[in-house]
Short mmCIF file of C-alpha atoms in Angstrom, two decimals:
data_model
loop_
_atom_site.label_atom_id
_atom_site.label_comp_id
_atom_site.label_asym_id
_atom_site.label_seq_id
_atom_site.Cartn_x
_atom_site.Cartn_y
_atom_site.Cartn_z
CA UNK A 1 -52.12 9.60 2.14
CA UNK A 2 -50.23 8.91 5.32
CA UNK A 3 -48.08 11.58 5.82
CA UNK A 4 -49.61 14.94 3.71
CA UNK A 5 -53.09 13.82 4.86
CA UNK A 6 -56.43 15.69 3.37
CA UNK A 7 -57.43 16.76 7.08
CA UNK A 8 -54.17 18.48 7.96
CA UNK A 9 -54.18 20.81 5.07
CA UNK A 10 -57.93 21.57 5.26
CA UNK A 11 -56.96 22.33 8.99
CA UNK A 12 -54.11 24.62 7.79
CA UNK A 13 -56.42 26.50 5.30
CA UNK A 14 -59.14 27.25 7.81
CA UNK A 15 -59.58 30.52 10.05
CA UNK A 16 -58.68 29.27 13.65
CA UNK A 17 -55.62 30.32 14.25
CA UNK A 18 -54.92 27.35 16.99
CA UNK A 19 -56.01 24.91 14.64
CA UNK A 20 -53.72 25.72 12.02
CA UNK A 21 -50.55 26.52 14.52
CA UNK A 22 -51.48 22.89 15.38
CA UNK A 23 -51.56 21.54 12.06
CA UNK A 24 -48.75 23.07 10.90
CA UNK A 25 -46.62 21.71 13.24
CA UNK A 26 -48.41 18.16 12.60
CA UNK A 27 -47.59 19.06 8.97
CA UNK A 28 -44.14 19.99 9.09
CA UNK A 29 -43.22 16.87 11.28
CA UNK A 30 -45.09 14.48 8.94
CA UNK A 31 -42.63 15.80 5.93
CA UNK A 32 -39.79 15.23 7.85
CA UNK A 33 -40.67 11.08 8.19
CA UNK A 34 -41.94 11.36 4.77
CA UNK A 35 -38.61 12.63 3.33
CA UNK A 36 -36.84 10.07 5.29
CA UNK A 37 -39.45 7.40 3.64
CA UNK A 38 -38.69 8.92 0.65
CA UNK A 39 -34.72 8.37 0.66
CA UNK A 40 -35.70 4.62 0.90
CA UNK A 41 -36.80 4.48 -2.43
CA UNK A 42 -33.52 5.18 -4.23
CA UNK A 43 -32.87 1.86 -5.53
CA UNK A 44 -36.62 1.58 -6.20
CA UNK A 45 -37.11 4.46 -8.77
CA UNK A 46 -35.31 5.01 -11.64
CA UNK A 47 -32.45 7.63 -10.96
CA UNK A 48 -34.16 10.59 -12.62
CA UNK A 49 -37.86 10.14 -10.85
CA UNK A 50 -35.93 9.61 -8.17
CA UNK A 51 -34.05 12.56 -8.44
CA UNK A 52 -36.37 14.93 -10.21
CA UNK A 53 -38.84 14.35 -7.20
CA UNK A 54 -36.22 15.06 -4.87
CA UNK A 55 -35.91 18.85 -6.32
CA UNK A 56 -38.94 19.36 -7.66
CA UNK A 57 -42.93 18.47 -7.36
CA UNK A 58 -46.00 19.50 -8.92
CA UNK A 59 -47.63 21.54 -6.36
CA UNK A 60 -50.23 23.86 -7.98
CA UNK A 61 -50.20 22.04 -11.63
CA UNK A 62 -53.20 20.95 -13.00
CA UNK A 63 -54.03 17.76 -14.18
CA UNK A 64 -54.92 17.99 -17.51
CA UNK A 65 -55.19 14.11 -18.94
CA UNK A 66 -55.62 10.97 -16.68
CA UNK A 67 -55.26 8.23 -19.67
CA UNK A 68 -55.74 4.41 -19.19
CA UNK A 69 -53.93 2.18 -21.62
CA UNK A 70 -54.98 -1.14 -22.04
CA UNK A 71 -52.55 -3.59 -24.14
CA UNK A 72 -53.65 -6.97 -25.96
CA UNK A 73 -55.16 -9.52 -23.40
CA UNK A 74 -52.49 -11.79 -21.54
CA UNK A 75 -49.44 -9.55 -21.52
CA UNK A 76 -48.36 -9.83 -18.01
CA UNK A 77 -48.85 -6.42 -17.09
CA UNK A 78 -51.74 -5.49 -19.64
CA UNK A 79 -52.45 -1.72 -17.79
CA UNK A 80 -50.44 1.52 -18.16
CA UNK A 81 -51.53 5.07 -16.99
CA UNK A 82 -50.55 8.47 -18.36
CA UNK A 83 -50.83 11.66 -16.30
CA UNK A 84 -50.19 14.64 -17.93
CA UNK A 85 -49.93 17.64 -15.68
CA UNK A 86 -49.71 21.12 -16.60
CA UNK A 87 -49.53 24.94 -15.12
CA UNK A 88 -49.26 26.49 -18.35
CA UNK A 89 -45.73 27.18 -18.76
CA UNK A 90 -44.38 23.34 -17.90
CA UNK A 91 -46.17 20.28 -19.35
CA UNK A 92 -45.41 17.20 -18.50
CA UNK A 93 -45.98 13.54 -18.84
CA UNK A 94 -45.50 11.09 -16.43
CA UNK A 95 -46.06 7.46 -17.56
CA UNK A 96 -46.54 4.63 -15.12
CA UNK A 97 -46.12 0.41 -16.13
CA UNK A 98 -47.13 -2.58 -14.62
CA UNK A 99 -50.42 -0.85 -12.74
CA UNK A 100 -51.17 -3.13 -10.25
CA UNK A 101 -53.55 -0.89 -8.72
CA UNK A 102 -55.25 2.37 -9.52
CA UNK A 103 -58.09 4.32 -7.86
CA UNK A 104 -59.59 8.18 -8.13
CA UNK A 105 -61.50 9.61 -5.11
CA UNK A 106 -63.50 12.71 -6.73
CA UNK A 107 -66.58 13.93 -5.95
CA UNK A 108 -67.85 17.37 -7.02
CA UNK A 109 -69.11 19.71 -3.95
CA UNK A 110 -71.99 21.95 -4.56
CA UNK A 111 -70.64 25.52 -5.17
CA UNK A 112 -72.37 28.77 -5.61
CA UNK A 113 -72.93 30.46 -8.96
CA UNK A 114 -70.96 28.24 -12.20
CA UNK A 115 -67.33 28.64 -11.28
CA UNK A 116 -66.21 24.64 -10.49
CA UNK A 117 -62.48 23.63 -10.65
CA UNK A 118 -62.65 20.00 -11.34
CA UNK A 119 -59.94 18.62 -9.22
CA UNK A 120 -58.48 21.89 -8.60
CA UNK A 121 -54.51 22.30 -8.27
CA UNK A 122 -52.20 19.92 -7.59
CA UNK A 123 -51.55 19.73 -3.92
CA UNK A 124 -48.85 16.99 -2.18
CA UNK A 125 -47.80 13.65 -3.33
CA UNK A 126 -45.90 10.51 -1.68
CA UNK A 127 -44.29 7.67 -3.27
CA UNK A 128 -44.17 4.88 -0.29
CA UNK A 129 -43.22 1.32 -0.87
CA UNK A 130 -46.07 -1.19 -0.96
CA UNK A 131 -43.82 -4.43 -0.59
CA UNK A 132 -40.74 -5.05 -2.33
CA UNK A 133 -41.64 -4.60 -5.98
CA UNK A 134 -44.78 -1.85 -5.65
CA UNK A 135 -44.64 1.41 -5.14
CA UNK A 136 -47.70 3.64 -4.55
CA UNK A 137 -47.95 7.06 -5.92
CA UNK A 138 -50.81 8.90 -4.21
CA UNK A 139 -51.60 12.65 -5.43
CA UNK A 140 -53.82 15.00 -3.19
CA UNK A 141 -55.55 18.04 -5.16
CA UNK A 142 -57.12 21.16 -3.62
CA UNK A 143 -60.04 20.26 -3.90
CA UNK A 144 -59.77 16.73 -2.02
CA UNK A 145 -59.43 14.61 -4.62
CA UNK A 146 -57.28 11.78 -4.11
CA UNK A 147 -55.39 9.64 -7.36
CA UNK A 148 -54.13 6.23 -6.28
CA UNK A 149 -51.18 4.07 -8.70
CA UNK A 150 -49.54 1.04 -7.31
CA UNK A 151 -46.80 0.02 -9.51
CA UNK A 152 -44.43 -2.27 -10.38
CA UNK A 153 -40.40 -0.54 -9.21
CA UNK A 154 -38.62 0.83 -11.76
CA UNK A 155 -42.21 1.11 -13.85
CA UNK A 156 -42.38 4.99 -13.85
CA UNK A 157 -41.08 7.59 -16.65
CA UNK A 158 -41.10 11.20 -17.23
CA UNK A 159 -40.73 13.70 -19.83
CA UNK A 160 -41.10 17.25 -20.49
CA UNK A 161 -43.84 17.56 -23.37
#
């Protein structure tokens, strides 16, 4: 992530009260270039990610599926992802094509007694443009966890399941 990074919002979350001032402001700042970043990508995404991400994000959904699909062998862009997020009143499905990349950071931290959260909530996204035709959608959860997606412009879709 390079605006809504991992560090800042641990620092945020923590008990010094310097720290998080400090981090705050770092935080707050950071949106500001990311939103500008962000308006760069109109003519990147189609109009209603575009828009709908504008207005709205997933910020304490849960992910609920993280599905590869793999088409027949020597399609040009073999590899599409479905995320399917969730906070029990909304579902929805978002539906990337032409993965050029893809990468999860998860590890599991040792916690006390049996209560784990997996990923935990949906924290902060960015879409950023990779190079001309890629964008990157990274997704930070609560509990660190990072999801990766390069993909072709154009190549996302969402719907309301």
């Amino acid at each position: 992530m390079e605006f809504f990074k991992k560090e800042l919002w641990q620092e945020m979350n923590m008990g010094d009260i310097t720290l998080m001032e400090k981090a705050e402001e770092e935080w707050n700042q950071n949106s500001k270039q990311y939103w500008e970043q962000y308006r760069m990508l109109e003519n990147k995404l189609p109009k209603e990610i575009f828009e709908f991400f504008k207005q709205k994000d997933f910020h304490d959904y849960r992910l609920k599926e993280y599905k590869i699909i793999h088409h027949k062998y020597g399609e040009e862009t073999p590899v599409n992802l479905h995320l399917i997020l969730t906070n029990d009143e909304e579902t929805w499905l978002l539906e990337y094509g032409s993965i050029k990349k893809m990468k999860i950071d998860f590890e599991t931290e040792e916690l006390q007694g049996d209560y784990q959260r997996g990923f935990d909530d949906f924290g902060y996204q960015e879409f950023l443009e990779v190079d001309e035709n890629i964008i990157s959608h990274e997704i930070l959860f609560a509990s660190g966890a990072q999801v990766l997606i390069h993909f072709q412009k154009y190549s996302i879709r969402i719907s309301q399941i």
